[in-house]
């Protein structure tokens, strides 16, 4: 079992959920102020920095949002959920090299849930890192063999890379696991 980064335990998950709810409710400025207050005592708290980044983006302060994301990344988080969100924010700001590094970290690749690995693979594929995306999908499928969307994504990447037979087999498996996943049938046709 891994030891959490000291800053991760400094702010309660309940506080983060409350602030996230406020952000969802559109209370952007309140969330920005609260995050900045929390960061005064815990400047390396990656989840707070990521929440601040999202709030700043919503408030149209994109340069500051990017800076908060890069500051979160600089803390080198180890928690798979924090790495997943960090990668998402890095992708939002087109920090491709950092996205590849983030989603290649063993703390992420070895411990993230299959759904997160699959979503990260989509992000990697969107920036042309198909081999790295395929590696994540292999891990997702290995850990959760019935995850239809992982087969669908792998089928897309394999087809894009010219391996149409393997892609078709992945679409078939995707449909076998989740028949309502109609985009797999659509892509096959």
Short mmCIF file of N, CA and C in Angstrom, two decimals:
data_model
loop_
_atom_site.label_atom_id
_atom_site.label_comp_id
_atom_site.label_asym_id
_atom_site.label_seq_id
_atom_site.Cartn_x
_atom_site.Cartn_y
_atom_site.Cartn_z
N UNK A 1 0.85 -1.18 0.00
CA UNK A 1 0.00 0.00 0.00
C UNK A 1 0.89 1.24 0.00
N UNK A 2 0.54 2.20 -0.81
CA UNK A 2 1.37 3.40 -0.92
C UNK A 2 1.04 4.39 0.19
N UNK A 3 2.02 5.19 0.53
CA UNK A 3 1.84 6.22 1.53
C UNK A 3 1.41 7.48 0.80
N UNK A 4 0.28 8.10 1.21
CA UNK A 4 -0.16 9.30 0.51
C UNK A 4 0.82 10.45 0.70
N UNK A 5 0.89 11.28 -0.30
CA UNK A 5 1.69 12.50 -0.23
C UNK A 5 1.17 13.31 0.96
N UNK A 6 2.05 13.88 1.81
CA UNK A 6 1.58 14.59 3.00
C UNK A 6 0.54 15.66 2.70
N UNK A 7 0.69 16.36 1.59
CA UNK A 7 -0.26 17.43 1.27
C UNK A 7 -1.64 16.88 0.94
N UNK A 8 -1.72 15.61 0.49
CA UNK A 8 -3.03 15.06 0.15
C UNK A 8 -3.91 14.89 1.37
N UNK A 9 -3.30 14.64 2.53
CA UNK A 9 -4.10 14.44 3.72
C UNK A 9 -4.40 15.76 4.43
N UNK A 10 -3.84 16.86 3.98
CA UNK A 10 -3.99 18.13 4.65
C UNK A 10 -5.35 18.78 4.41
N UNK A 11 -6.03 18.42 3.35
CA UNK A 11 -7.35 18.96 3.04
C UNK A 11 -8.29 17.77 2.91
N UNK A 12 -9.41 17.84 3.60
CA UNK A 12 -10.29 16.67 3.63
C UNK A 12 -10.99 16.45 2.29
N UNK A 13 -11.24 15.20 1.96
CA UNK A 13 -12.01 14.89 0.75
C UNK A 13 -13.39 15.55 0.78
N UNK A 14 -13.98 15.68 1.96
CA UNK A 14 -15.30 16.32 2.08
C UNK A 14 -15.22 17.78 1.65
N UNK A 15 -14.14 18.45 2.01
CA UNK A 15 -13.96 19.85 1.61
C UNK A 15 -13.84 19.95 0.09
N UNK A 16 -13.07 19.04 -0.49
CA UNK A 16 -12.92 19.05 -1.96
C UNK A 16 -14.25 18.76 -2.65
N UNK A 17 -15.02 17.81 -2.13
CA UNK A 17 -16.34 17.51 -2.72
C UNK A 17 -17.27 18.71 -2.61
N UNK A 18 -17.23 19.38 -1.46
CA UNK A 18 -18.07 20.56 -1.27
C UNK A 18 -17.71 21.66 -2.26
N UNK A 19 -16.42 21.90 -2.42
CA UNK A 19 -15.99 22.93 -3.38
C UNK A 19 -16.31 22.53 -4.81
N UNK A 20 -16.17 21.25 -5.12
CA UNK A 20 -16.52 20.78 -6.46
C UNK A 20 -18.01 21.00 -6.72
N UNK A 21 -18.84 20.74 -5.72
CA UNK A 21 -20.27 20.99 -5.85
C UNK A 21 -20.57 22.46 -6.07
N UNK A 22 -19.85 23.31 -5.37
CA UNK A 22 -20.03 24.75 -5.56
C UNK A 22 -19.63 25.16 -6.98
N UNK A 23 -18.57 24.56 -7.48
CA UNK A 23 -18.15 24.87 -8.85
C UNK A 23 -19.22 24.42 -9.84
N UNK A 24 -19.75 23.23 -9.63
CA UNK A 24 -20.82 22.72 -10.49
C UNK A 24 -22.03 23.64 -10.45
N UNK A 25 -22.28 24.22 -9.30
CA UNK A 25 -23.42 25.14 -9.14
C UNK A 25 -23.13 26.52 -9.71
N UNK A 26 -21.92 26.73 -10.23
CA UNK A 26 -21.61 28.00 -10.87
C UNK A 26 -21.04 29.05 -9.94
N UNK A 27 -20.65 28.68 -8.74
CA UNK A 27 -20.11 29.64 -7.78
C UNK A 27 -18.59 29.74 -7.96
N UNK A 28 -18.21 30.13 -9.14
CA UNK A 28 -16.81 30.12 -9.57
C UNK A 28 -15.93 30.97 -8.68
N UNK A 29 -16.30 32.21 -8.46
CA UNK A 29 -15.44 33.12 -7.69
C UNK A 29 -15.26 32.64 -6.26
N UNK A 30 -16.32 32.09 -5.65
CA UNK A 30 -16.22 31.56 -4.29
C UNK A 30 -15.23 30.40 -4.24
N UNK A 31 -15.27 29.54 -5.25
CA UNK A 31 -14.37 28.39 -5.29
C UNK A 31 -12.93 28.86 -5.47
N UNK A 32 -12.73 29.85 -6.31
CA UNK A 32 -11.37 30.38 -6.52
C UNK A 32 -10.81 30.92 -5.20
N UNK A 33 -11.60 31.70 -4.50
CA UNK A 33 -11.16 32.27 -3.22
C UNK A 33 -10.87 31.16 -2.22
N UNK A 34 -11.76 30.18 -2.12
CA UNK A 34 -11.58 29.08 -1.17
C UNK A 34 -10.33 28.27 -1.50
N UNK A 35 -10.11 27.99 -2.78
CA UNK A 35 -8.92 27.23 -3.17
C UNK A 35 -7.65 28.00 -2.84
N UNK A 36 -7.66 29.27 -3.12
CA UNK A 36 -6.47 30.08 -2.82
C UNK A 36 -6.22 30.13 -1.31
N UNK A 37 -7.30 30.21 -0.52
CA UNK A 37 -7.14 30.19 0.94
C UNK A 37 -6.53 28.86 1.39
N UNK A 38 -7.01 27.76 0.84
CA UNK A 38 -6.47 26.45 1.20
C UNK A 38 -5.01 26.32 0.80
N UNK A 39 -4.67 26.90 -0.34
CA UNK A 39 -3.29 26.79 -0.83
C UNK A 39 -2.30 27.60 0.00
N UNK A 40 -2.79 28.59 0.74
CA UNK A 40 -1.87 29.35 1.61
C UNK A 40 -1.23 28.42 2.63
N UNK A 41 -2.00 27.50 3.15
CA UNK A 41 -1.47 26.57 4.14
C UNK A 41 -0.89 25.30 3.54
N UNK A 42 -1.27 24.99 2.30
CA UNK A 42 -0.87 23.74 1.65
C UNK A 42 -0.57 24.01 0.17
N UNK A 43 0.52 24.71 -0.13
CA UNK A 43 0.77 25.15 -1.50
C UNK A 43 1.02 24.03 -2.51
N UNK A 44 1.33 22.84 -2.02
CA UNK A 44 1.60 21.72 -2.93
C UNK A 44 0.46 20.72 -2.98
N UNK A 45 -0.71 21.14 -2.67
CA UNK A 45 -1.87 20.22 -2.66
C UNK A 45 -2.43 20.11 -4.07
N UNK A 46 -2.00 19.08 -4.78
CA UNK A 46 -2.37 18.93 -6.20
C UNK A 46 -3.88 18.92 -6.44
N UNK A 47 -4.69 18.21 -5.64
CA UNK A 47 -6.13 18.24 -5.92
C UNK A 47 -6.73 19.65 -5.81
N UNK A 48 -6.25 20.44 -4.86
CA UNK A 48 -6.76 21.82 -4.74
C UNK A 48 -6.29 22.64 -5.94
N UNK A 49 -5.05 22.45 -6.34
CA UNK A 49 -4.54 23.17 -7.52
C UNK A 49 -5.34 22.81 -8.77
N UNK A 50 -5.70 21.55 -8.91
CA UNK A 50 -6.49 21.13 -10.08
C UNK A 50 -7.90 21.69 -10.03
N UNK A 51 -8.48 21.72 -8.85
CA UNK A 51 -9.81 22.33 -8.70
C UNK A 51 -9.74 23.83 -8.99
N UNK A 52 -8.69 24.47 -8.50
CA UNK A 52 -8.48 25.89 -8.81
C UNK A 52 -8.35 26.08 -10.32
N UNK A 53 -7.62 25.21 -10.97
CA UNK A 53 -7.45 25.31 -12.42
C UNK A 53 -8.80 25.23 -13.13
N UNK A 54 -9.63 24.27 -12.73
CA UNK A 54 -10.96 24.14 -13.35
C UNK A 54 -11.81 25.38 -13.11
N UNK A 55 -11.75 25.92 -11.88
CA UNK A 55 -12.53 27.11 -11.56
C UNK A 55 -12.04 28.31 -12.37
N UNK A 56 -10.73 28.46 -12.45
CA UNK A 56 -10.18 29.57 -13.23
C UNK A 56 -10.56 29.45 -14.71
N UNK A 57 -10.54 28.23 -15.24
CA UNK A 57 -10.97 28.02 -16.63
C UNK A 57 -12.42 28.46 -16.81
N UNK A 58 -13.24 28.03 -15.89
CA UNK A 58 -14.66 28.42 -15.98
C UNK A 58 -14.84 29.92 -15.89
N UNK A 59 -13.95 30.58 -15.16
CA UNK A 59 -14.02 32.03 -15.04
C UNK A 59 -13.32 32.77 -16.16
N UNK A 60 -12.83 32.04 -17.16
CA UNK A 60 -12.19 32.66 -18.30
C UNK A 60 -10.76 33.11 -18.06
N UNK A 61 -10.17 32.65 -16.99
CA UNK A 61 -8.79 33.03 -16.67
C UNK A 61 -7.86 31.88 -17.05
N UNK A 62 -7.72 31.68 -18.33
CA UNK A 62 -7.05 30.49 -18.84
C UNK A 62 -5.55 30.45 -18.55
N UNK A 63 -4.88 31.57 -18.59
CA UNK A 63 -3.45 31.57 -18.30
C UNK A 63 -3.21 31.16 -16.84
N UNK A 64 -4.01 31.71 -15.93
CA UNK A 64 -3.89 31.33 -14.53
C UNK A 64 -4.28 29.87 -14.31
N UNK A 65 -5.27 29.40 -15.06
CA UNK A 65 -5.69 28.00 -14.96
C UNK A 65 -4.56 27.08 -15.40
N UNK A 66 -3.90 27.43 -16.48
CA UNK A 66 -2.77 26.64 -16.96
C UNK A 66 -1.66 26.63 -15.93
N UNK A 67 -1.38 27.80 -15.34
CA UNK A 67 -0.33 27.88 -14.32
C UNK A 67 -0.65 26.98 -13.13
N UNK A 68 -1.91 26.95 -12.72
CA UNK A 68 -2.30 26.09 -11.59
C UNK A 68 -2.14 24.61 -11.95
N UNK A 69 -2.46 24.27 -13.19
CA UNK A 69 -2.27 22.88 -13.64
C UNK A 69 -0.79 22.52 -13.64
N UNK A 70 0.04 23.38 -14.17
CA UNK A 70 1.48 23.10 -14.20
C UNK A 70 2.06 23.04 -12.78
N UNK A 71 1.52 23.84 -11.88
CA UNK A 71 1.97 23.79 -10.49
C UNK A 71 1.55 22.45 -9.86
N UNK A 72 0.35 21.97 -10.18
CA UNK A 72 -0.09 20.66 -9.68
C UNK A 72 0.81 19.56 -10.23
N UNK A 73 1.15 19.64 -11.50
CA UNK A 73 2.02 18.65 -12.12
C UNK A 73 3.41 18.68 -11.49
N UNK A 74 3.89 19.86 -11.14
CA UNK A 74 5.21 20.00 -10.54
C UNK A 74 5.31 19.33 -9.17
N UNK A 75 4.17 19.09 -8.52
CA UNK A 75 4.20 18.39 -7.23
C UNK A 75 4.45 16.90 -7.40
N UNK A 76 4.42 16.42 -8.65
CA UNK A 76 4.60 15.00 -8.99
C UNK A 76 3.69 14.11 -8.15
N UNK A 77 2.38 14.27 -8.35
CA UNK A 77 1.43 13.45 -7.58
C UNK A 77 1.65 11.97 -7.85
N UNK A 78 1.25 11.15 -6.90
CA UNK A 78 1.41 9.71 -7.03
C UNK A 78 0.09 8.97 -7.00
N UNK A 79 -0.95 9.61 -6.50
CA UNK A 79 -2.25 8.97 -6.44
C UNK A 79 -2.82 8.83 -7.85
N UNK A 80 -3.29 7.63 -8.23
CA UNK A 80 -3.78 7.43 -9.61
C UNK A 80 -4.92 8.37 -10.00
N UNK A 81 -5.83 8.66 -9.07
CA UNK A 81 -6.94 9.57 -9.40
C UNK A 81 -6.43 10.98 -9.65
N UNK A 82 -5.46 11.40 -8.86
CA UNK A 82 -4.89 12.75 -9.04
C UNK A 82 -4.08 12.79 -10.33
N UNK A 83 -3.35 11.73 -10.62
CA UNK A 83 -2.62 11.67 -11.89
C UNK A 83 -3.58 11.72 -13.08
N UNK A 84 -4.70 11.01 -12.97
CA UNK A 84 -5.68 11.01 -14.06
C UNK A 84 -6.20 12.42 -14.31
N UNK A 85 -6.59 13.11 -13.25
CA UNK A 85 -7.10 14.48 -13.42
C UNK A 85 -6.00 15.42 -13.88
N UNK A 86 -4.79 15.21 -13.40
CA UNK A 86 -3.66 16.05 -13.85
C UNK A 86 -3.46 15.88 -15.35
N UNK A 87 -3.48 14.63 -15.81
CA UNK A 87 -3.34 14.37 -17.24
C UNK A 87 -4.43 15.02 -18.06
N UNK A 88 -5.65 14.98 -17.55
CA UNK A 88 -6.77 15.63 -18.26
C UNK A 88 -6.55 17.13 -18.40
N UNK A 89 -6.12 17.74 -17.30
CA UNK A 89 -5.90 19.19 -17.34
C UNK A 89 -4.70 19.53 -18.24
N UNK A 90 -3.65 18.72 -18.16
CA UNK A 90 -2.50 18.96 -19.03
C UNK A 90 -2.91 18.85 -20.49
N UNK A 91 -3.75 17.88 -20.81
CA UNK A 91 -4.24 17.72 -22.19
C UNK A 91 -5.07 18.93 -22.61
N UNK A 92 -5.87 19.44 -21.70
CA UNK A 92 -6.69 20.62 -21.98
C UNK A 92 -5.81 21.80 -22.41
N UNK A 93 -4.62 21.88 -21.82
CA UNK A 93 -3.72 22.97 -22.14
C UNK A 93 -2.65 22.58 -23.16
N UNK A 94 -2.85 21.47 -23.85
CA UNK A 94 -1.96 21.03 -24.93
C UNK A 94 -0.52 20.83 -24.46
N UNK A 95 -0.35 20.36 -23.25
CA UNK A 95 0.97 20.05 -22.71
C UNK A 95 1.26 18.57 -22.99
N UNK A 96 1.46 18.26 -24.27
CA UNK A 96 1.51 16.88 -24.74
C UNK A 96 2.62 16.05 -24.09
N UNK A 97 3.80 16.60 -23.99
CA UNK A 97 4.90 15.84 -23.40
C UNK A 97 4.59 15.50 -21.94
N UNK A 98 4.01 16.45 -21.23
CA UNK A 98 3.65 16.20 -19.83
C UNK A 98 2.53 15.17 -19.73
N UNK A 99 1.58 15.20 -20.66
CA UNK A 99 0.50 14.21 -20.67
C UNK A 99 1.10 12.81 -20.82
N UNK A 100 2.01 12.66 -21.77
CA UNK A 100 2.64 11.36 -22.00
C UNK A 100 3.39 10.89 -20.76
N UNK A 101 4.10 11.78 -20.12
CA UNK A 101 4.85 11.42 -18.92
C UNK A 101 3.89 11.06 -17.79
N UNK A 102 2.87 11.88 -17.60
CA UNK A 102 1.89 11.65 -16.54
C UNK A 102 1.22 10.29 -16.69
N UNK A 103 0.71 10.01 -17.88
CA UNK A 103 0.00 8.75 -18.11
C UNK A 103 0.94 7.56 -18.30
N UNK A 104 2.23 7.82 -18.27
CA UNK A 104 3.20 6.74 -18.33
C UNK A 104 3.80 6.39 -16.98
N UNK A 105 3.44 7.15 -15.96
CA UNK A 105 3.99 6.90 -14.63
C UNK A 105 3.44 5.59 -14.07
N UNK A 106 4.32 4.76 -13.50
CA UNK A 106 3.85 3.48 -12.93
C UNK A 106 2.75 3.64 -11.89
N UNK A 107 2.77 4.74 -11.13
CA UNK A 107 1.69 4.96 -10.16
C UNK A 107 0.34 5.05 -10.85
N UNK A 108 0.34 5.50 -12.10
CA UNK A 108 -0.90 5.54 -12.87
C UNK A 108 -1.13 4.22 -13.60
N UNK A 109 -0.16 3.79 -14.37
CA UNK A 109 -0.35 2.61 -15.23
C UNK A 109 -0.62 1.35 -14.43
N UNK A 110 -0.04 1.24 -13.25
CA UNK A 110 -0.17 0.01 -12.47
C UNK A 110 -1.32 0.05 -11.46
N UNK A 111 -1.87 1.25 -11.17
CA UNK A 111 -2.85 1.33 -10.09
C UNK A 111 -4.18 1.97 -10.49
N UNK A 112 -4.25 2.59 -11.63
CA UNK A 112 -5.50 3.27 -12.03
C UNK A 112 -6.54 2.23 -12.43
N UNK A 113 -7.82 2.54 -12.20
CA UNK A 113 -8.88 1.63 -12.65
C UNK A 113 -8.95 1.58 -14.18
N UNK A 114 -9.52 0.50 -14.68
CA UNK A 114 -9.58 0.27 -16.13
C UNK A 114 -10.25 1.41 -16.87
N UNK A 115 -11.32 1.97 -16.32
CA UNK A 115 -12.01 3.07 -17.00
C UNK A 115 -11.09 4.28 -17.16
N UNK A 116 -10.31 4.59 -16.12
CA UNK A 116 -9.37 5.72 -16.21
C UNK A 116 -8.28 5.44 -17.23
N UNK A 117 -7.79 4.20 -17.26
CA UNK A 117 -6.78 3.83 -18.25
C UNK A 117 -7.33 4.00 -19.66
N UNK A 118 -8.59 3.63 -19.85
CA UNK A 118 -9.22 3.74 -21.17
C UNK A 118 -9.38 5.20 -21.58
N UNK A 119 -9.83 6.03 -20.65
CA UNK A 119 -9.97 7.46 -20.96
C UNK A 119 -8.61 8.10 -21.22
N UNK A 120 -7.60 7.68 -20.46
CA UNK A 120 -6.25 8.21 -20.70
C UNK A 120 -5.75 7.78 -22.08
N UNK A 121 -6.09 6.55 -22.47
CA UNK A 121 -5.69 6.07 -23.80
C UNK A 121 -6.30 6.93 -24.90
N UNK A 122 -7.55 7.33 -24.71
CA UNK A 122 -8.20 8.22 -25.69
C UNK A 122 -7.42 9.53 -25.79
N UNK A 123 -7.04 10.07 -24.66
CA UNK A 123 -6.28 11.32 -24.64
C UNK A 123 -4.94 11.15 -25.36
N UNK A 124 -4.25 10.06 -25.07
CA UNK A 124 -2.96 9.81 -25.71
C UNK A 124 -3.12 9.61 -27.21
N UNK A 125 -4.13 8.87 -27.61
CA UNK A 125 -4.35 8.65 -29.04
C UNK A 125 -4.66 9.96 -29.75
N UNK A 126 -5.37 10.85 -29.07
CA UNK A 126 -5.74 12.12 -29.71
C UNK A 126 -4.53 13.01 -29.99
N UNK A 127 -3.41 12.71 -29.34
CA UNK A 127 -2.19 13.49 -29.61
C UNK A 127 -1.15 12.65 -30.35
N UNK A 128 -1.61 11.54 -30.93
CA UNK A 128 -0.76 10.73 -31.79
C UNK A 128 0.11 9.71 -31.09
N UNK A 129 -0.12 9.47 -29.82
CA UNK A 129 0.69 8.51 -29.07
C UNK A 129 -0.05 7.17 -28.99
N UNK A 130 -0.24 6.59 -30.17
CA UNK A 130 -1.06 5.38 -30.26
C UNK A 130 -0.44 4.16 -29.58
N UNK A 131 0.87 4.01 -29.65
CA UNK A 131 1.51 2.86 -29.00
C UNK A 131 1.33 2.92 -27.49
N UNK A 132 1.52 4.11 -26.92
CA UNK A 132 1.33 4.27 -25.48
C UNK A 132 -0.14 4.06 -25.11
N UNK A 133 -1.03 4.53 -25.97
CA UNK A 133 -2.46 4.33 -25.73
C UNK A 133 -2.81 2.84 -25.75
N UNK A 134 -2.26 2.11 -26.72
CA UNK A 134 -2.51 0.67 -26.79
C UNK A 134 -2.00 -0.04 -25.54
N UNK A 135 -0.87 0.37 -25.02
CA UNK A 135 -0.34 -0.25 -23.80
C UNK A 135 -1.30 -0.06 -22.63
N UNK A 136 -1.88 1.13 -22.52
CA UNK A 136 -2.86 1.37 -21.45
C UNK A 136 -4.11 0.53 -21.66
N UNK A 137 -4.54 0.41 -22.91
CA UNK A 137 -5.73 -0.39 -23.18
C UNK A 137 -5.49 -1.87 -22.87
N UNK A 138 -4.29 -2.35 -23.13
CA UNK A 138 -3.95 -3.74 -22.78
C UNK A 138 -4.08 -3.94 -21.28
N UNK A 139 -3.59 -2.99 -20.50
CA UNK A 139 -3.71 -3.09 -19.05
C UNK A 139 -5.18 -3.02 -18.62
N UNK A 140 -5.95 -2.15 -19.24
CA UNK A 140 -7.37 -2.03 -18.90
C UNK A 140 -8.10 -3.33 -19.19
N UNK A 141 -7.85 -3.90 -20.34
CA UNK A 141 -8.50 -5.15 -20.74
C UNK A 141 -8.04 -6.30 -19.85
N UNK A 142 -6.78 -6.31 -19.51
CA UNK A 142 -6.25 -7.36 -18.64
C UNK A 142 -6.92 -7.33 -17.27
N UNK A 143 -7.12 -6.13 -16.73
CA UNK A 143 -7.71 -6.03 -15.39
C UNK A 143 -9.23 -6.14 -15.39
N UNK A 144 -9.87 -5.75 -16.50
CA UNK A 144 -11.33 -5.77 -16.59
C UNK A 144 -11.72 -6.26 -17.97
N UNK A 145 -11.71 -7.59 -18.17
CA UNK A 145 -11.90 -8.15 -19.51
C UNK A 145 -13.28 -7.90 -20.13
N UNK A 146 -14.23 -7.44 -19.36
CA UNK A 146 -15.56 -7.20 -19.91
C UNK A 146 -15.82 -5.71 -20.20
N UNK A 147 -14.80 -4.89 -20.14
CA UNK A 147 -14.95 -3.45 -20.37
C UNK A 147 -15.04 -3.18 -21.88
N UNK A 148 -16.25 -3.12 -22.36
CA UNK A 148 -16.51 -3.00 -23.80
C UNK A 148 -15.84 -1.78 -24.42
N UNK A 149 -15.86 -0.67 -23.73
CA UNK A 149 -15.31 0.56 -24.30
C UNK A 149 -13.80 0.43 -24.54
N UNK A 150 -13.11 -0.37 -23.73
CA UNK A 150 -11.67 -0.57 -23.95
C UNK A 150 -11.43 -1.31 -25.27
N UNK A 151 -12.26 -2.31 -25.57
CA UNK A 151 -12.14 -3.01 -26.86
C UNK A 151 -12.47 -2.06 -28.01
N UNK A 152 -13.51 -1.25 -27.82
CA UNK A 152 -13.90 -0.29 -28.85
C UNK A 152 -12.75 0.67 -29.15
N UNK A 153 -12.16 1.22 -28.06
CA UNK A 153 -11.04 2.15 -28.25
C UNK A 153 -9.86 1.46 -28.92
N UNK A 154 -9.55 0.24 -28.48
CA UNK A 154 -8.43 -0.48 -29.09
C UNK A 154 -8.73 -0.76 -30.57
N UNK A 155 -9.99 -1.07 -30.87
CA UNK A 155 -10.38 -1.27 -32.26
C UNK A 155 -10.17 -0.01 -33.09
N UNK A 156 -10.52 1.13 -32.53
CA UNK A 156 -10.31 2.40 -33.24
C UNK A 156 -8.83 2.63 -33.52
N UNK A 157 -8.00 2.43 -32.52
CA UNK A 157 -6.57 2.70 -32.69
C UNK A 157 -5.96 1.71 -33.67
N UNK A 158 -6.31 0.43 -33.52
CA UNK A 158 -5.76 -0.56 -34.45
C UNK A 158 -6.19 -0.27 -35.88
N UNK A 159 -7.45 0.10 -36.07
CA UNK A 159 -7.92 0.44 -37.42
C UNK A 159 -7.18 1.66 -37.96
N UNK A 160 -7.03 2.65 -37.11
CA UNK A 160 -6.33 3.87 -37.51
C UNK A 160 -4.89 3.55 -37.92
N UNK A 161 -4.29 2.57 -37.24
CA UNK A 161 -2.91 2.19 -37.54
C UNK A 161 -2.83 1.20 -38.71
N UNK A 162 -3.99 0.87 -39.31
CA UNK A 162 -4.00 0.02 -40.49
C UNK A 162 -4.22 -1.46 -40.24
N UNK A 163 -4.40 -1.86 -39.00
CA UNK A 163 -4.64 -3.27 -38.68
C UNK A 163 -6.15 -3.48 -38.57
N UNK A 164 -6.80 -3.52 -39.75
CA UNK A 164 -8.26 -3.56 -39.81
C UNK A 164 -8.84 -4.87 -39.26
N UNK A 165 -8.15 -5.98 -39.48
CA UNK A 165 -8.66 -7.26 -38.97
C UNK A 165 -8.68 -7.26 -37.45
N UNK A 166 -7.61 -6.82 -36.82
CA UNK A 166 -7.57 -6.76 -35.36
C UNK A 166 -8.59 -5.75 -34.84
N UNK A 167 -8.73 -4.62 -35.54
CA UNK A 167 -9.73 -3.63 -35.15
C UNK A 167 -11.13 -4.20 -35.21
N UNK A 168 -11.42 -4.94 -36.29
CA UNK A 168 -12.74 -5.56 -36.44
C UNK A 168 -13.00 -6.56 -35.31
N UNK A 169 -11.98 -7.34 -34.96
CA UNK A 169 -12.13 -8.31 -33.86
C UNK A 169 -12.42 -7.58 -32.54
N UNK A 170 -11.78 -6.44 -32.34
CA UNK A 170 -12.06 -5.66 -31.13
C UNK A 170 -13.48 -5.11 -31.14
N UNK A 171 -13.94 -4.65 -32.28
CA UNK A 171 -15.33 -4.16 -32.36
C UNK A 171 -16.31 -5.29 -32.06
N UNK A 172 -16.02 -6.49 -32.58
CA UNK A 172 -16.87 -7.65 -32.31
C UNK A 172 -16.92 -7.94 -30.81
N UNK A 173 -15.76 -7.92 -30.19
CA UNK A 173 -15.69 -8.20 -28.74
C UNK A 173 -16.42 -7.11 -27.97
N UNK A 174 -16.27 -5.89 -28.40
CA UNK A 174 -16.96 -4.77 -27.75
C UNK A 174 -18.47 -4.98 -27.79
N UNK A 175 -18.97 -5.35 -28.95
CA UNK A 175 -20.42 -5.59 -29.10
C UNK A 175 -20.86 -6.82 -28.31
N UNK A 176 -20.02 -7.82 -28.20
CA UNK A 176 -20.36 -9.00 -27.42
C UNK A 176 -20.49 -8.65 -25.93
N UNK A 177 -19.64 -7.75 -25.47
CA UNK A 177 -19.67 -7.35 -24.06
C UNK A 177 -20.78 -6.34 -23.77
N UNK A 178 -21.11 -5.51 -24.75
CA UNK A 178 -22.11 -4.45 -24.55
C UNK A 178 -22.85 -4.20 -25.86
N UNK A 179 -23.88 -5.02 -26.16
CA UNK A 179 -24.59 -4.88 -27.45
C UNK A 179 -25.13 -3.48 -27.75
N UNK A 180 -25.54 -2.70 -26.75
CA UNK A 180 -26.00 -1.33 -27.08
C UNK A 180 -24.88 -0.36 -27.50
N UNK A 181 -23.64 -0.78 -27.46
CA UNK A 181 -22.54 0.09 -27.88
C UNK A 181 -22.54 0.16 -29.40
N UNK A 182 -23.52 0.88 -29.92
CA UNK A 182 -23.80 0.88 -31.35
C UNK A 182 -22.71 1.53 -32.20
N UNK A 183 -21.92 2.42 -31.61
CA UNK A 183 -20.89 3.03 -32.44
C UNK A 183 -19.88 1.99 -32.92
N UNK A 184 -19.71 0.88 -32.17
CA UNK A 184 -18.82 -0.18 -32.64
C UNK A 184 -19.38 -0.82 -33.92
N UNK A 185 -20.68 -1.06 -33.95
CA UNK A 185 -21.30 -1.61 -35.16
C UNK A 185 -21.23 -0.61 -36.31
N UNK A 186 -21.42 0.65 -36.00
CA UNK A 186 -21.38 1.69 -37.01
C UNK A 186 -19.99 1.76 -37.64
N UNK A 187 -18.95 1.70 -36.82
CA UNK A 187 -17.58 1.78 -37.33
C UNK A 187 -17.27 0.55 -38.18
N UNK A 188 -17.80 -0.59 -37.79
CA UNK A 188 -17.56 -1.81 -38.56
C UNK A 188 -18.13 -1.73 -39.96
N UNK A 189 -19.24 -1.06 -40.13
CA UNK A 189 -19.90 -1.03 -41.44
C UNK A 189 -19.24 -0.14 -42.40
#
